[in-house]
């Protein structure tokens, strides 16, 4: 178990919602995802509420992703967090987005 529950990106208390939705790093990642409509992450106090809403989030056609992008973004936010925390390997928001988009296309 980890005793330090501070976010590796910003130092705030780490919660699921913080890591995946509300951290400044997560917000930067979400802002870079080419969604067809604008989302306000403040509308989602819990991950469950975001999961429900995300079923209608679609990517702009040029990116070639027709399925739901939500799971790919949160998965890559988690991977980026773990690489930084456990291996001291930082990744930018742009790299995190790129990996999410590539994996979603695959
Ligand atoms: Zn944070």
PDB file of C-alpha atoms and ligand atoms in Angstrom:
ATOM      1  CA  UNK A   1       0.000   0.000   0.000  1.00  0.00           C
ATOM      2  CA  UNK A   2       1.078   3.525  -0.708  1.00  0.00           C
ATOM      3  CA  UNK A   3       1.153   5.884   2.240  1.00  0.00           C
ATOM      4  CA  UNK A   4       1.489   8.993   0.113  1.00  0.00           C
ATOM      5  CA  UNK A   5      -1.865   9.868  -1.403  1.00  0.00           C
ATOM      6  CA  UNK A   6      -0.739  13.036  -3.128  1.00  0.00           C
ATOM      7  CA  UNK A   7      -1.224  13.433  -6.851  1.00  0.00           C
ATOM      8  CA  UNK A   8       2.039  12.915  -8.731  1.00  0.00           C
ATOM      9  CA  UNK A   9       1.172  15.749 -11.086  1.00  0.00           C
ATOM     10  CA  UNK A  10       0.025  18.530  -8.758  1.00  0.00           C
ATOM     11  CA  UNK A  11       0.345  17.389  -5.141  1.00  0.00           C
ATOM     12  CA  UNK A  12      -3.356  17.604  -4.294  1.00  0.00           C
ATOM     13  CA  UNK A  13      -5.110  14.704  -2.586  1.00  0.00           C
ATOM     14  CA  UNK A  14      -5.301  11.823  -5.018  1.00  0.00           C
ATOM     15  CA  UNK A  15      -8.742  10.394  -5.682  1.00  0.00           C
ATOM     16  CA  UNK A  16     -10.059   8.539  -8.692  1.00  0.00           C
ATOM     17  CA  UNK A  17     -11.959  11.608  -9.839  1.00  0.00           C
ATOM     18  CA  UNK A  18      -8.928  13.816  -9.315  1.00  0.00           C
ATOM     19  CA  UNK A  19      -6.573  11.642 -11.355  1.00  0.00           C
ATOM     20  CA  UNK A  20      -8.976  11.026 -14.221  1.00  0.00           C
ATOM     21  CA  UNK A  21     -11.095  14.184 -14.397  1.00  0.00           C
ATOM     22  CA  UNK A  22     -10.171  17.133 -12.212  1.00  0.00           C
ATOM     23  CA  UNK A  23      -6.377  17.292 -11.947  1.00  0.00           C
ATOM     24  CA  UNK A  24      -4.870  20.075 -14.043  1.00  0.00           C
ATOM     25  CA  UNK A  25      -2.973  17.395 -15.975  1.00  0.00           C
ATOM     26  CA  UNK A  26      -6.165  15.417 -16.659  1.00  0.00           C
ATOM     27  CA  UNK A  27      -7.967  18.596 -17.729  1.00  0.00           C
ATOM     28  CA  UNK A  28      -5.141  19.370 -20.122  1.00  0.00           C
ATOM     29  CA  UNK A  29      -5.398  15.873 -21.604  1.00  0.00           C
ATOM     30  CA  UNK A  30      -9.184  16.098 -21.969  1.00  0.00           C
ATOM     31  CA  UNK A  31      -8.873  19.507 -23.616  1.00  0.00           C
ATOM     32  CA  UNK A  32      -6.555  18.020 -26.247  1.00  0.00           C
ATOM     33  CA  UNK A  33      -8.943  15.186 -27.180  1.00  0.00           C
ATOM     34  CA  UNK A  34     -10.655  16.159 -30.459  1.00  0.00           C
ATOM     35  CA  UNK A  35     -14.230  15.806 -29.233  1.00  0.00           C
ATOM     36  CA  UNK A  36     -17.106  16.926 -31.429  1.00  0.00           C
ATOM     37  CA  UNK A  37     -18.603  18.885 -28.527  1.00  0.00           C
ATOM     38  CA  UNK A  38     -17.157  20.800 -25.610  1.00  0.00           C
ATOM     39  CA  UNK A  39     -17.282  19.114 -22.225  1.00  0.00           C
ATOM     40  CA  UNK A  40     -17.060  20.764 -18.817  1.00  0.00           C
ATOM     41  CA  UNK A  41     -15.400  18.371 -16.407  1.00  0.00           C
ATOM     42  CA  UNK A  42     -16.873  20.344 -13.509  1.00  0.00           C
ATOM     43  CA  UNK A  43     -20.228  18.838 -14.487  1.00  0.00           C
ATOM     44  CA  UNK A  44     -18.977  15.448 -13.293  1.00  0.00           C
ATOM     45  CA  UNK A  45     -18.360  15.221  -9.557  1.00  0.00           C
ATOM     46  CA  UNK A  46     -17.885  11.465  -9.800  1.00  0.00           C
ATOM     47  CA  UNK A  47     -16.345   9.090 -12.300  1.00  0.00           C
ATOM     48  CA  UNK A  48     -19.670   7.274 -12.555  1.00  0.00           C
ATOM     49  CA  UNK A  49     -21.427  10.439 -13.710  1.00  0.00           C
ATOM     50  CA  UNK A  50     -18.739  10.994 -16.344  1.00  0.00           C
ATOM     51  CA  UNK A  51     -18.957   7.393 -17.557  1.00  0.00           C
ATOM     52  CA  UNK A  52     -22.686   7.823 -18.120  1.00  0.00           C
ATOM     53  CA  UNK A  53     -22.301  11.087 -20.008  1.00  0.00           C
ATOM     54  CA  UNK A  54     -19.326   9.885 -22.023  1.00  0.00           C
ATOM     55  CA  UNK A  55     -21.465   7.464 -24.003  1.00  0.00           C
ATOM     56  CA  UNK A  56     -22.467  10.462 -26.122  1.00  0.00           C
ATOM     57  CA  UNK A  57     -18.963  11.920 -26.498  1.00  0.00           C
ATOM     58  CA  UNK A  58     -17.718  11.426 -30.023  1.00  0.00           C
ATOM     59  CA  UNK A  59     -14.446  12.362 -31.644  1.00  0.00           C
ATOM     60  CA  UNK A  60     -14.265  14.557 -34.697  1.00  0.00           C
ATOM     61  CA  UNK A  61     -14.261  12.445 -37.883  1.00  0.00           C
ATOM     62  CA  UNK A  62     -10.678  13.179 -39.040  1.00  0.00           C
ATOM     63  CA  UNK A  63      -9.200  11.349 -36.045  1.00  0.00           C
ATOM     64  CA  UNK A  64     -10.740   8.057 -37.242  1.00  0.00           C
ATOM     65  CA  UNK A  65     -12.265   6.979 -33.937  1.00  0.00           C
ATOM     66  CA  UNK A  66     -15.884   5.953 -34.083  1.00  0.00           C
ATOM     67  CA  UNK A  67     -16.155   4.206 -30.727  1.00  0.00           C
ATOM     68  CA  UNK A  68     -16.184   5.598 -27.231  1.00  0.00           C
ATOM     69  CA  UNK A  69     -12.950   7.405 -26.414  1.00  0.00           C
ATOM     70  CA  UNK A  70     -13.570   7.722 -22.666  1.00  0.00           C
ATOM     71  CA  UNK A  71     -12.072   4.403 -21.590  1.00  0.00           C
ATOM     72  CA  UNK A  72      -8.942   5.015 -23.683  1.00  0.00           C
ATOM     73  CA  UNK A  73      -8.338   8.426 -22.162  1.00  0.00           C
ATOM     74  CA  UNK A  74      -8.806   7.310 -18.560  1.00  0.00           C
ATOM     75  CA  UNK A  75      -6.671   4.213 -19.177  1.00  0.00           C
ATOM     76  CA  UNK A  76      -3.820   6.319 -20.538  1.00  0.00           C
ATOM     77  CA  UNK A  77      -4.153   8.866 -17.719  1.00  0.00           C
ATOM     78  CA  UNK A  78      -3.739   5.911 -15.349  1.00  0.00           C
ATOM     79  CA  UNK A  79      -0.736   4.551 -17.258  1.00  0.00           C
ATOM     80  CA  UNK A  80       0.902   7.995 -17.329  1.00  0.00           C
ATOM     81  CA  UNK A  81       0.345   8.362 -13.585  1.00  0.00           C
ATOM     82  CA  UNK A  82       1.858   4.934 -12.905  1.00  0.00           C
ATOM     83  CA  UNK A  83       4.895   5.517 -15.127  1.00  0.00           C
ATOM     84  CA  UNK A  84       5.649   8.740 -13.269  1.00  0.00           C
ATOM     85  CA  UNK A  85       4.960   7.338  -9.798  1.00  0.00           C
ATOM     86  CA  UNK A  86       6.681   3.963 -10.072  1.00  0.00           C
ATOM     87  CA  UNK A  87       9.316   4.482 -12.752  1.00  0.00           C
ATOM     88  CA  UNK A  88       9.953   8.255 -12.587  1.00  0.00           C
ATOM     89  CA  UNK A  89       9.143   8.427 -16.297  1.00  0.00           C
ATOM     90  CA  UNK A  90       7.147  11.592 -17.012  1.00  0.00           C
ATOM     91  CA  UNK A  91       4.946  11.893 -20.082  1.00  0.00           C
ATOM     92  CA  UNK A  92       3.368  15.062 -21.378  1.00  0.00           C
ATOM     93  CA  UNK A  93      -0.330  15.583 -21.900  1.00  0.00           C
ATOM     94  CA  UNK A  94       0.290  15.489 -25.643  1.00  0.00           C
ATOM     95  CA  UNK A  95       1.974  12.079 -25.400  1.00  0.00           C
ATOM     96  CA  UNK A  96      -0.842  10.782 -23.209  1.00  0.00           C
ATOM     97  CA  UNK A  97      -3.423  11.957 -25.752  1.00  0.00           C
ATOM     98  CA  UNK A  98      -1.464  10.522 -28.650  1.00  0.00           C
ATOM     99  CA  UNK A  99      -1.279   7.102 -27.004  1.00  0.00           C
ATOM    100  CA  UNK A 100      -4.992   7.186 -26.172  1.00  0.00           C
ATOM    101  CA  UNK A 101      -5.908   8.025 -29.765  1.00  0.00           C
ATOM    102  CA  UNK A 102      -3.593   5.408 -31.255  1.00  0.00           C
ATOM    103  CA  UNK A 103      -4.898   2.696 -28.944  1.00  0.00           C
ATOM    104  CA  UNK A 104      -8.508   3.687 -29.610  1.00  0.00           C
ATOM    105  CA  UNK A 105      -7.913   3.391 -33.360  1.00  0.00           C
ATOM    106  CA  UNK A 106      -6.344  -0.048 -32.932  1.00  0.00           C
TER     107      UNK A 106
HETATM  108 ZN1  LIG B   1      -3.335  16.393  -9.648  1.00  0.00          ZN
END
